[in-house]
Structures are given as structure tokens and as C-alpha cells.
Amino acid sequence: MKTAFITGITGQDGSYLAELLLSKGYEVTGVTRRVSTNTLLRIEHILPKLKIVEGDVTDGFNVSKIIDDEEPDEIYNLAAQSHVSTSFKQPSLTWDVTAGGALNILEAIRYSQVKKQMKFYQASSSEMFGKNFQTSKRCLVISVDGEVIVNDPVAENLYEIKKYQDEKTEFMPQSPYAIAKLAAHHLVRNYRDSYGIHGSCGILFNHESERRGEHFVTRKITKWIGEFVRWHQENPTVFENCQLQEYENLDTDYIYTQGKSGPKFPKLRLGNLDAKRDWGHAEDYVNAMWLMVQQDIPDDYVVATGETHSVRDFLDVAFARVGIDDWSNLVVIDPEFYRPAEVDYLLGVPDKAKKELGWEIKVDFTDLANRMVDSDVETQKLQRSSLQTVPNCCAKKG
Ligand code: NAP
Ligand code: GDD
């Protein structure tokens, strides 16, 4: 039976990867940090099948001890301070976890007795490209009056310029998070070349899911929609004969339905709506991680959908799912959510992963947004019905 060790098992990707590896018959060990709150929610349903060890990737001794004890066939390093905005506020912590953590694992592998049998996966990121992209030119009109137009400088508008990133695009990171990820990325390459470690980096573009952390923009939006729909349902008299779209825009912070004295709901506060991302579903992306590790020769791969959408596009699809066509009065632009430096545009070309790994996406942009909205609406519905069920001990007597 193959054995795998996952750091970051309590995170979005860690939970899907653990499920995938268990389904393939692996024995899976995951590291969790001792914290004062419960971080096991995403893996609660598979906990009995996992081996959980306490640890922290910033503690090199602890990491070495775990790897020595477990001697896993495969190591997946998903642990990170992964929130870009937070990395501007806590750059040192981000560096220690995201870059230092990877170094600690590589060192542990380097000195392991079974180094040659271990395969390592590093969670690199499209954030490393930052402001940079490449361009390709595609002729939109092949012929006019039967004549093929190519390289005609006056016919510039007949061409589409595609901006994209792939394995050959130079990195130009824009945040402490991206710089720490880039350091880890180069460390893997360096340990591969220097010590023959079987280390591969997945340069993964944004991937989301029903389990996405609540402070990333997609989940922040869908969670808000779930709560808004619940509020709407909890105020049936207020909303009698009222469509979701009908509300009064009396001030910038709240949504009202009956003037300022009526029930109110805080608007959704967001930052830059024009940023474009290549968004896929995490379940598809953990499969790419596993495929990379199965290769005989370690390498780096871009994993992406090949499509880009703005935050605005995501809002359009997500609100449409609950019947709202115009969300403009439900959202407030708040400078607090702007970043000191932004990554404006990400669109990955995953041709290498498709060709060499046979990797494909199953969930597209619209399915992703719909699944996330449905899940958050359902979660709120369940919470509401559990609140409405008056436990026997609390029910009024007589
Ligand atoms: P996530 O949900 O934020 O999960 C991060 C995980 O790292 C959590 O399990 C967290 O544990 C753990 N962690 C944080 N600090 C740690 C430490 N000092 N020691 C041990 N564990 C620690 O992130 P994700 O979305 O699943 O992403 C997984 C990895 O892929 C991350 O490295 C991320 O940077 C990278 N990545 C993500 C994307 C994406 O779009 N999702 C794209 C490219 C790359 P707690 O539960 O205790 O906090
Ligand atoms: N989080 C957040 N919150 N982002 C917002 C908001 C907001 O209120 N409003 C607008 N945005 C914009 C951000 O400025 C950014 O341009 C975009 O939405 C996406 O932000 P996030 O969802 O926080 O993701 P990210 O792209 O910064 O980083 C994620 O993807 C990377 C891969 O490209 C994270 O998962 C990283 O860990 C990952 O490496």
C-alpha cells in the first residue's frame, strides 16, 4: 500500500487531495497545527481513515521527525499562509510558513535514508507571474473577398491579441505571498538539480470550491448570497409580493425594504472588481497534483482552465443563480479590500499538463459559481431549519 504525507490537510485542497488518495487506496497522514479552534471541519467525514500528527512546517525539527517516522512514498506540501492580502500585513509570517516551510521539508527529504524513494509535490502558484504575461496573435478574419490577410499592418483590428501565462512566462511577483512562493519554487528546482530529489511544482491558477476559505473573493460572494437569500426568506411579511430585486437604496451600507425603520441587511463589500482570474474547481486540480507525482521525471506544470473572467463576471453568474440580474445596488466598493499591488490578469495555458499528464478539467466557470452558490444557499437553509426546530427541553409547556 502506498503512503502519502500531506501538509495543509485541513485546507481546501488538502481535504480534496486526502479524499482522492484514500479512494486510490493510499494510507494518508496529515499534519495539523495545535490551535484553539477546530480546524478539522473539512476533513471530519474522513477523519477515521486518516492518520493525523501534530506539527507545523515552520518547525524544522518537527518536520524532520515526522518524515523520518513516516517515510512516506509521496509528500504533498500544501501548507501556506495562502491569503495574498494578509501577506501584505504579515509578510514575515508568510515568508516563514510559505518559503521556510518548503525549505524545511526539502532538507528533511535530503537527509532521509529513503530519499530516493520519496516523491515531493510543491504547491506553487500563478501569483508568481504577477504582472507578467505573454501574448499571441490570432487572425480573426482569414479571408476578405477570398484573399487571406496575414501580416497586414493596416489590418491590426482583424487580429485578436491573447494574453496568457504558461511554463515559459517570466515571473514578476507582486506580493510577499507570491515572492515566498517563488522562493519555494526555485528551492524545489535547486534541490532537484543538486540532490536528485524527485520534486515537482504545480503552478496552479485560482481554484475554488464549496470548501473555499471565506475570505477569498468567490466564497465571500457566494456566502453573502446564501445569507442574503436566508434573510429574504426570514422576513416573509416584509417581502410579500416582493422580488429579490426589489429593495430601497437609502444609504450605501445597508439594503432596506421598508424605509430605514424596517429590517436591513449589510451590503456586500468588495475591492477591485476588474481583476481577472482563471478560476477552476479544486477537485479537478488535486487530480493534477497526483498525476505530476506519478511521473518518472519530476517537472513543473501550469494547471489552469485556459479561460479568464473578472470578479464582475463572477458576480453576474453567482447572482443570476438566485434570480438577481442587477446586483449593482447590493455591492459596495470598499477601499479596504484593495491591495497595495494588484495582479490584474491571469489566464493559464495548461497544454503541457494536458499533453504529458492527460489532465482535463471537468467543472467550468459557470458550474463552479453555481455549485458554490447552491452550497451556500443550502447551508443557510439547513441552519435556519435547525434553528426553527425547537428542542423538546426548550418547548413551551401547556
Ligand atoms: P488553504 O485553504 O488556505 O489551506 C492552507 C493550509 O495550510 C491549511 O491546512 C493550514 O492549516 C495550513 N497551514 C498554514 N500554516 C501552517 C503551518 N505553519 N504549518 C502547517 N500547516 C499550516 O489553502 P488552499 O486553497 O487549500 O491551497 C493549498 C496550497 O496551494 C497553498 O499552499 C496555497 O498557497 C496553494 N495554492 C492555492 C491556490 C488556490 O487557488 N486555492 C492556487 C495556487 C496555489 P490551518 O487549517 O491550521 O490554518
Ligand atoms: N479576497 C478578496 N476580497 N479579493 C477581492 C475582494 C475582496 O473583498 N474584492 C476584490 N477582490 C479581488 C482581489 O483584489 C483579487 O484581484 C481577486 O479578487 C482574487 O482575490 P482572492 O480570491 O483573494 O485570490 P487571489 O487571486 O489573490 O489568490 C488566490 O489565488 C492564488 C493563485 O493565483 C489564493 O488562493 C492564493 O493562495 C493562490 O496562490
mmCIF file of N, CA and C in Angstrom, residues 137-235:
data_model
loop_
_atom_site.group_PDB
_atom_site.id
_atom_site.type_symbol
_atom_site.label_atom_id
_atom_site.label_comp_id
_atom_site.label_asym_id
_atom_site.label_seq_id
_atom_site.Cartn_x
_atom_site.Cartn_y
_atom_site.Cartn_z
ATOM 1 N N LYS A 137 -0.879 36.247 -31.224
ATOM 2 C CA LYS A 137 -1.724 36.978 -32.159
ATOM 3 C C LYS A 137 -2.500 35.956 -32.986
ATOM 4 N N ARG A 138 -3.815 36.154 -33.059
ATOM 5 C CA ARG A 138 -4.611 35.205 -33.832
ATOM 6 C C ARG A 138 -5.400 35.992 -34.871
ATOM 7 N N CYS A 139 -5.354 35.523 -36.110
ATOM 8 C CA CYS A 139 -6.073 36.206 -37.177
ATOM 9 C C CYS A 139 -7.570 35.914 -37.049
ATOM 10 N N LEU A 140 -8.366 36.969 -36.877
ATOM 11 C CA LEU A 140 -9.809 36.762 -36.724
ATOM 12 C C LEU A 140 -10.486 36.545 -38.072
ATOM 13 N N VAL A 141 -10.008 37.292 -39.084
ATOM 14 C CA VAL A 141 -10.604 37.171 -40.414
ATOM 15 C C VAL A 141 -9.570 36.541 -41.323
ATOM 16 N N ILE A 142 -9.879 35.361 -41.786
ATOM 17 C CA ILE A 142 -8.883 34.662 -42.589
ATOM 18 C C ILE A 142 -8.902 35.188 -44.028
ATOM 19 N N SER A 143 -10.072 35.519 -44.493
ATOM 20 C CA SER A 143 -10.081 35.975 -45.874
ATOM 21 C C SER A 143 -11.114 37.082 -46.084
ATOM 22 N N VAL A 144 -10.753 38.007 -46.920
ATOM 23 C CA VAL A 144 -11.689 39.044 -47.368
ATOM 24 C C VAL A 144 -11.712 38.920 -48.878
ATOM 25 N N ASP A 145 -12.900 38.763 -49.431
ATOM 26 C CA ASP A 145 -13.038 38.522 -50.869
ATOM 27 C C ASP A 145 -12.169 37.345 -51.307
ATOM 28 N N GLY A 146 -12.120 36.365 -50.421
ATOM 29 C CA GLY A 146 -11.380 35.154 -50.777
ATOM 30 C C GLY A 146 -9.873 35.276 -50.608
ATOM 31 N N GLU A 147 -9.407 36.461 -50.190
ATOM 32 C CA GLU A 147 -7.961 36.651 -50.084
ATOM 33 C C GLU A 147 -7.526 36.515 -48.620
ATOM 34 N N VAL A 148 -6.471 35.775 -48.336
ATOM 35 C CA VAL A 148 -6.017 35.586 -46.956
ATOM 36 C C VAL A 148 -5.216 36.807 -46.512
ATOM 37 N N ILE A 149 -5.585 37.359 -45.336
ATOM 38 C CA ILE A 149 -4.865 38.532 -44.832
ATOM 39 C C ILE A 149 -3.921 38.086 -43.726
ATOM 40 N N VAL A 150 -2.669 38.225 -43.937
ATOM 41 C CA VAL A 150 -1.688 37.946 -42.882
ATOM 42 C C VAL A 150 -0.637 39.038 -42.882
ATOM 43 N N ASN A 151 -0.167 39.354 -41.668
ATOM 44 C CA ASN A 151 0.890 40.353 -41.502
ATOM 45 C C ASN A 151 0.596 41.672 -42.226
ATOM 46 N N ASP A 152 -0.651 42.070 -42.209
ATOM 47 C CA ASP A 152 -1.014 43.334 -42.839
ATOM 48 C C ASP A 152 -1.132 44.384 -41.736
ATOM 49 N N PRO A 153 -0.172 45.319 -41.626
ATOM 50 C CA PRO A 153 -0.161 46.254 -40.505
ATOM 51 C C PRO A 153 -1.404 47.134 -40.457
ATOM 52 N N VAL A 154 -2.029 47.424 -41.563
ATOM 53 C CA VAL A 154 -3.220 48.278 -41.523
ATOM 54 C C VAL A 154 -4.465 47.494 -41.102
ATOM 55 N N ALA A 155 -4.331 46.184 -41.066
ATOM 56 C CA ALA A 155 -5.492 45.361 -40.687
ATOM 57 C C ALA A 155 -5.372 44.875 -39.236
ATOM 58 N N GLU A 156 -4.754 45.699 -38.368
ATOM 59 C CA GLU A 156 -4.490 45.313 -36.973
ATOM 60 C C GLU A 156 -5.775 44.852 -36.250
ATOM 61 N N ASN A 157 -6.901 45.529 -36.569
ATOM 62 C CA ASN A 157 -8.151 45.182 -35.880
ATOM 63 C C ASN A 157 -8.705 43.822 -36.306
ATOM 64 N N LEU A 158 -8.073 43.209 -37.273
ATOM 65 C CA LEU A 158 -8.528 41.885 -37.694
ATOM 66 C C LEU A 158 -7.866 40.776 -36.871
ATOM 67 N N TYR A 159 -7.004 41.225 -35.965
ATOM 68 C CA TYR A 159 -6.305 40.239 -35.144
ATOM 69 C C TYR A 159 -6.778 40.316 -33.706
ATOM 70 N N GLU A 160 -6.759 39.167 -33.028
ATOM 71 C CA GLU A 160 -7.049 39.158 -31.599
ATOM 72 C C GLU A 160 -5.726 38.904 -30.887
ATOM 73 N N ILE A 161 -5.418 39.758 -29.902
ATOM 74 C CA ILE A 161 -4.208 39.540 -29.118
ATOM 75 C C ILE A 161 -4.615 38.786 -27.857
ATOM 76 N N LYS A 162 -4.061 37.614 -27.665
ATOM 77 C CA LYS A 162 -4.387 36.842 -26.464
ATOM 78 C C LYS A 162 -3.250 36.994 -25.455
ATOM 79 N N LYS A 163 -3.604 37.364 -24.223
ATOM 80 C CA LYS A 163 -2.598 37.463 -23.156
ATOM 81 C C LYS A 163 -2.706 36.192 -22.321
ATOM 82 N N TYR A 164 -1.571 35.593 -21.999
ATOM 83 C CA TYR A 164 -1.627 34.329 -21.254
ATOM 84 C C TYR A 164 -0.329 34.087 -20.486
ATOM 85 N N GLN A 165 -0.354 33.125 -19.592
ATOM 86 C CA GLN A 165 0.855 32.677 -18.897
ATOM 87 C C GLN A 165 0.986 31.162 -19.087
ATOM 88 N N ASP A 166 2.218 30.714 -19.290
ATOM 89 C CA ASP A 166 2.487 29.261 -19.281
ATOM 90 C C ASP A 166 3.860 29.011 -18.648
ATOM 91 N N GLU A 167 4.390 27.811 -18.774
ATOM 92 C CA GLU A 167 5.637 27.454 -18.082
ATOM 93 C C GLU A 167 6.810 28.335 -18.518
ATOM 94 N N LYS A 168 6.682 28.971 -19.693
ATOM 95 C CA LYS A 168 7.816 29.776 -20.187
ATOM 96 C C LYS A 168 7.708 31.253 -19.792
ATOM 97 N N THR A 169 6.609 31.645 -19.221
ATOM 98 C CA THR A 169 6.409 33.059 -18.849
ATOM 99 C C THR A 169 7.309 33.409 -17.660
ATOM 100 N N GLU A 170 7.948 34.577 -17.750
ATOM 101 C CA GLU A 170 8.826 35.007 -16.648
ATOM 102 C C GLU A 170 8.008 35.421 -15.440
ATOM 103 N N PHE A 171 8.565 35.166 -14.253
ATOM 104 C CA PHE A 171 7.842 35.520 -13.025
ATOM 105 C C PHE A 171 8.080 36.983 -12.660
ATOM 106 N N MET A 172 7.033 37.661 -12.204
ATOM 107 C CA MET A 172 7.156 39.046 -11.734
ATOM 108 C C MET A 172 6.181 39.228 -10.556
ATOM 109 N N PRO A 173 6.524 38.597 -9.403
ATOM 110 C CA PRO A 173 5.573 38.543 -8.283
ATOM 111 C C PRO A 173 5.241 39.924 -7.716
ATOM 112 N N GLN A 174 4.020 40.064 -7.210
ATOM 113 C CA GLN A 174 3.515 41.372 -6.769
ATOM 114 C C GLN A 174 3.157 41.429 -5.282
ATOM 115 N N SER A 175 3.451 40.361 -4.528
ATOM 116 C CA SER A 175 3.071 40.383 -3.101
ATOM 117 C C SER A 175 4.082 39.549 -2.312
ATOM 118 N N PRO A 176 4.176 39.790 -0.990
ATOM 119 C CA PRO A 176 5.053 38.935 -0.167
ATOM 120 C C PRO A 176 4.695 37.458 -0.314
ATOM 121 N N TYR A 177 3.406 37.156 -0.468
ATOM 122 C CA TYR A 177 2.991 35.755 -0.665
ATOM 123 C C TYR A 177 3.621 35.191 -1.934
ATOM 124 N N ALA A 178 3.492 35.934 -3.034
ATOM 125 C CA ALA A 178 3.982 35.432 -4.322
ATOM 126 C C ALA A 178 5.506 35.302 -4.305
ATOM 127 N N ILE A 179 6.171 36.220 -3.604
ATOM 128 C CA ILE A 179 7.644 36.161 -3.532
ATOM 129 C C ILE A 179 8.074 34.935 -2.713
ATOM 130 N N ALA A 180 7.352 34.659 -1.636
ATOM 131 C CA ALA A 180 7.664 33.469 -0.830
ATOM 132 C C ALA A 180 7.407 32.194 -1.647
ATOM 133 N N LYS A 181 6.320 32.181 -2.413
ATOM 134 C CA LYS A 181 6.023 31.006 -3.260
ATOM 135 C C LYS A 181 7.102 30.820 -4.323
ATOM 136 N N LEU A 182 7.586 31.947 -4.849
ATOM 137 C CA LEU A 182 8.618 31.853 -5.890
ATOM 138 C C LEU A 182 9.932 31.315 -5.303
ATOM 139 N N ALA A 183 10.243 31.735 -4.060
ATOM 140 C CA ALA A 183 11.449 31.206 -3.402
ATOM 141 C C ALA A 183 11.320 29.690 -3.244
ATOM 142 N N ALA A 184 10.159 29.247 -2.793
ATOM 143 C CA ALA A 184 9.944 27.798 -2.611
ATOM 144 C C ALA A 184 10.047 27.075 -3.955
ATOM 145 N N HIS A 185 9.496 27.692 -4.987
ATOM 146 C CA HIS A 185 9.523 27.118 -6.340
ATOM 147 C C HIS A 185 10.980 26.909 -6.790
ATOM 148 N N HIS A 186 11.798 27.935 -6.612
ATOM 149 C CA HIS A 186 13.212 27.827 -7.016
ATOM 150 C C HIS A 186 13.973 26.831 -6.135
ATOM 151 N N LEU A 187 13.602 26.761 -4.861
ATOM 152 C CA LEU A 187 14.261 25.785 -3.975
ATOM 153 C C LEU A 187 14.019 24.359 -4.469
ATOM 154 N N VAL A 188 12.792 24.097 -4.896
ATOM 155 C CA VAL A 188 12.487 22.738 -5.385
ATOM 156 C C VAL A 188 13.357 22.426 -6.600
ATOM 157 N N ARG A 189 13.440 23.386 -7.529
ATOM 158 C CA ARG A 189 14.271 23.179 -8.726
ATOM 159 C C ARG A 189 15.735 22.949 -8.313
ATOM 160 N N ASN A 190 16.199 23.774 -7.361
ATOM 161 C CA ASN A 190 17.590 23.675 -6.930
ATOM 162 C C ASN A 190 17.877 22.333 -6.237
ATOM 163 N N TYR A 191 16.957 21.848 -5.398
ATOM 164 C CA TYR A 191 17.158 20.566 -4.703
ATOM 165 C C TYR A 191 17.026 19.391 -5.671
ATOM 166 N N ARG A 192 16.222 19.598 -6.718
ATOM 167 C CA ARG A 192 16.093 18.581 -7.771
ATOM 168 C C ARG A 192 17.438 18.450 -8.478
ATOM 169 N N ASP A 193 18.013 19.617 -8.877
ATOM 170 C CA ASP A 193 19.278 19.608 -9.622
ATOM 171 C C ASP A 193 20.448 19.198 -8.727
ATOM 172 N N SER A 194 20.454 19.663 -7.475
ATOM 173 C CA SER A 194 21.625 19.458 -6.614
ATOM 174 C C SER A 194 21.655 18.073 -5.984
ATOM 175 N N TYR A 195 20.489 17.580 -5.551
ATOM 176 C CA TYR A 195 20.482 16.342 -4.760
ATOM 177 C C TYR A 195 19.637 15.228 -5.374
ATOM 178 N N GLY A 196 19.140 15.463 -6.579
ATOM 179 C CA GLY A 196 18.359 14.422 -7.255
ATOM 180 C C GLY A 196 17.010 14.142 -6.611
ATOM 181 N N ILE A 197 16.492 15.127 -5.862
ATOM 182 C CA ILE A 197 15.175 14.919 -5.225
ATOM 183 C C ILE A 197 14.089 14.922 -6.292
ATOM 184 N N HIS A 198 13.161 13.996 -6.181
ATOM 185 C CA HIS A 198 12.042 13.922 -7.125
ATOM 186 C C HIS A 198 10.998 14.948 -6.672
ATOM 187 N N GLY A 199 11.202 16.206 -7.064
ATOM 188 C CA GLY A 199 10.291 17.272 -6.647
ATOM 189 C C GLY A 199 9.633 17.930 -7.850
ATOM 190 N N SER A 200 8.306 18.043 -7.824
ATOM 191 C CA SER A 200 7.575 18.699 -8.914
ATOM 192 C C SER A 200 6.768 19.863 -8.349
ATOM 193 N N CYS A 201 6.654 20.924 -9.156
ATOM 194 C CA CYS A 201 5.852 22.075 -8.729
ATOM 195 C C CYS A 201 4.645 22.210 -9.644
ATOM 196 N N GLY A 202 3.481 22.303 -9.045
ATOM 197 C CA GLY A 202 2.274 22.602 -9.807
ATOM 198 C C GLY A 202 2.034 24.100 -9.735
ATOM 199 N N ILE A 203 2.130 24.761 -10.894
ATOM 200 C CA ILE A 203 1.847 26.213 -10.905
ATOM 201 C C ILE A 203 0.342 26.342 -11.116
ATOM 202 N N LEU A 204 -0.374 26.279 -10.006
ATOM 203 C CA LEU A 204 -1.826 26.214 -10.098
ATOM 204 C C LEU A 204 -2.439 27.607 -10.135
ATOM 205 N N PHE A 205 -3.356 27.794 -11.082
ATOM 206 C CA PHE A 205 -4.134 29.027 -11.140
ATOM 207 C C PHE A 205 -5.278 28.891 -10.128
ATOM 208 N N ASN A 206 -6.001 29.991 -9.911
ATOM 209 C CA ASN A 206 -7.017 30.004 -8.842
ATOM 210 C C ASN A 206 -7.986 28.836 -8.980
ATOM 211 N N HIS A 207 -8.185 28.144 -7.875
ATOM 212 C CA HIS A 207 -9.210 27.100 -7.870
ATOM 213 C C HIS A 207 -10.006 27.205 -6.574
ATOM 214 N N GLU A 208 -11.280 27.050 -6.731
ATOM 215 C CA GLU A 208 -12.247 27.354 -5.686
ATOM 216 C C GLU A 208 -13.113 26.127 -5.469
ATOM 217 N N SER A 209 -14.059 26.235 -4.552
ATOM 218 C CA SER A 209 -14.979 25.119 -4.326
ATOM 219 C C SER A 209 -15.946 25.503 -3.228
ATOM 220 N N GLU A 210 -16.851 24.588 -2.940
ATOM 221 C CA GLU A 210 -17.784 24.750 -1.831
ATOM 222 C C GLU A 210 -17.010 24.830 -0.506
ATOM 223 N N ARG A 211 -15.754 24.358 -0.494
ATOM 224 C CA ARG A 211 -14.959 24.350 0.738
ATOM 225 C C ARG A 211 -13.961 25.511 0.783
ATOM 226 N N ARG A 212 -14.041 26.435 -0.144
ATOM 227 C CA ARG A 212 -13.091 27.537 -0.233
ATOM 228 C C ARG A 212 -13.142 28.391 1.046
ATOM 229 N N GLY A 213 -11.987 28.885 1.496
ATOM 230 C CA GLY A 213 -11.930 29.782 2.652
ATOM 231 C C GLY A 213 -12.816 31.000 2.411
ATOM 232 N N GLU A 214 -13.432 31.488 3.489
ATOM 233 C CA GLU A 214 -14.469 32.515 3.348
ATOM 234 C C GLU A 214 -13.942 33.908 3.016
ATOM 235 N N HIS A 215 -12.616 34.090 3.051
ATOM 236 C CA HIS A 215 -12.075 35.420 2.752
ATOM 237 C C HIS A 215 -11.551 35.548 1.328
ATOM 238 N N PHE A 216 -11.629 34.491 0.552
ATOM 239 C CA PHE A 216 -11.280 34.587 -0.874
ATOM 240 C C PHE A 216 -12.521 35.086 -1.603
ATOM 241 N N VAL A 217 -12.308 35.832 -2.699
ATOM 242 C CA VAL A 217 -13.415 36.632 -3.228
ATOM 243 C C VAL A 217 -14.624 35.799 -3.658
ATOM 244 N N THR A 218 -14.391 34.648 -4.289
ATOM 245 C CA THR A 218 -15.528 33.857 -4.785
ATOM 246 C C THR A 218 -16.421 33.393 -3.627
ATOM 247 N N ARG A 219 -15.781 32.854 -2.601
ATOM 248 C CA ARG A 219 -16.560 32.319 -1.461
ATOM 249 C C ARG A 219 -17.190 33.448 -0.653
ATOM 250 N N LYS A 220 -16.477 34.580 -0.589
ATOM 251 C CA LYS A 220 -17.043 35.737 0.119
ATOM 252 C C LYS A 220 -18.365 36.131 -0.554
ATOM 253 N N ILE A 221 -18.362 36.090 -1.883
ATOM 254 C CA ILE A 221 -19.566 36.448 -2.638
ATOM 255 C C ILE A 221 -20.668 35.410 -2.417
ATOM 256 N N THR A 222 -20.337 34.128 -2.579
ATOM 257 C CA THR A 222 -21.405 33.111 -2.514
ATOM 258 C C THR A 222 -21.942 32.959 -1.087
ATOM 259 N N LYS A 223 -21.080 33.151 -0.096
ATOM 260 C CA LYS A 223 -21.547 33.068 1.296
ATOM 261 C C LYS A 223 -22.508 34.221 1.576
ATOM 262 N N TRP A 224 -22.163 35.392 1.077
ATOM 263 C CA TRP A 224 -23.048 36.558 1.265
ATOM 264 C C TRP A 224 -24.396 36.287 0.591
ATOM 265 N N ILE A 225 -24.362 35.736 -0.598
ATOM 266 C CA ILE A 225 -25.623 35.455 -1.312
ATOM 267 C C ILE A 225 -26.477 34.474 -0.497
ATOM 268 N N GLY A 226 -25.841 33.437 0.036
ATOM 269 C CA GLY A 226 -26.569 32.463 0.862
ATOM 270 C C GLY A 226 -27.235 33.152 2.045
ATOM 271 N N GLU A 227 -26.511 34.053 2.707
ATOM 272 C CA GLU A 227 -27.055 34.736 3.889
ATOM 273 C C GLU A 227 -28.166 35.718 3.493
ATOM 274 N N PHE A 228 -27.978 36.341 2.340
ATOM 275 C CA PHE A 228 -28.982 37.307 1.866
ATOM 276 C C PHE A 228 -30.293 36.593 1.518
ATOM 277 N N VAL A 229 -30.164 35.467 0.856
ATOM 278 C CA VAL A 229 -31.353 34.690 0.491
ATOM 279 C C VAL A 229 -32.077 34.238 1.758
ATOM 280 N N ARG A 230 -31.312 33.821 2.751
ATOM 281 C CA ARG A 230 -31.925 33.397 4.028
ATOM 282 C C ARG A 230 -32.648 34.575 4.687
ATOM 283 N N TRP A 231 -32.021 35.734 4.715
ATOM 284 C CA TRP A 231 -32.645 36.941 5.310
ATOM 285 C C TRP A 231 -33.955 37.253 4.597
ATOM 286 N N HIS A 232 -33.903 37.134 3.295
ATOM 287 C CA HIS A 232 -35.087 37.357 2.468
ATOM 288 C C HIS A 232 -36.207 36.411 2.877
ATOM 289 N N GLN A 233 -35.842 35.144 3.107
ATOM 290 C CA GLN A 233 -36.858 34.150 3.457
ATOM 291 C C GLN A 233 -37.351 34.312 4.891
ATOM 292 N N GLU A 234 -36.498 34.879 5.747
ATOM 293 C CA GLU A 234 -36.891 35.025 7.149
ATOM 294 C C GLU A 234 -37.787 36.236 7.387
ATOM 295 N N ASN A 235 -37.971 37.049 6.362
ATOM 296 C CA ASN A 235 -38.814 38.237 6.505
ATOM 297 C C ASN A 235 -39.989 38.156 5.528
#
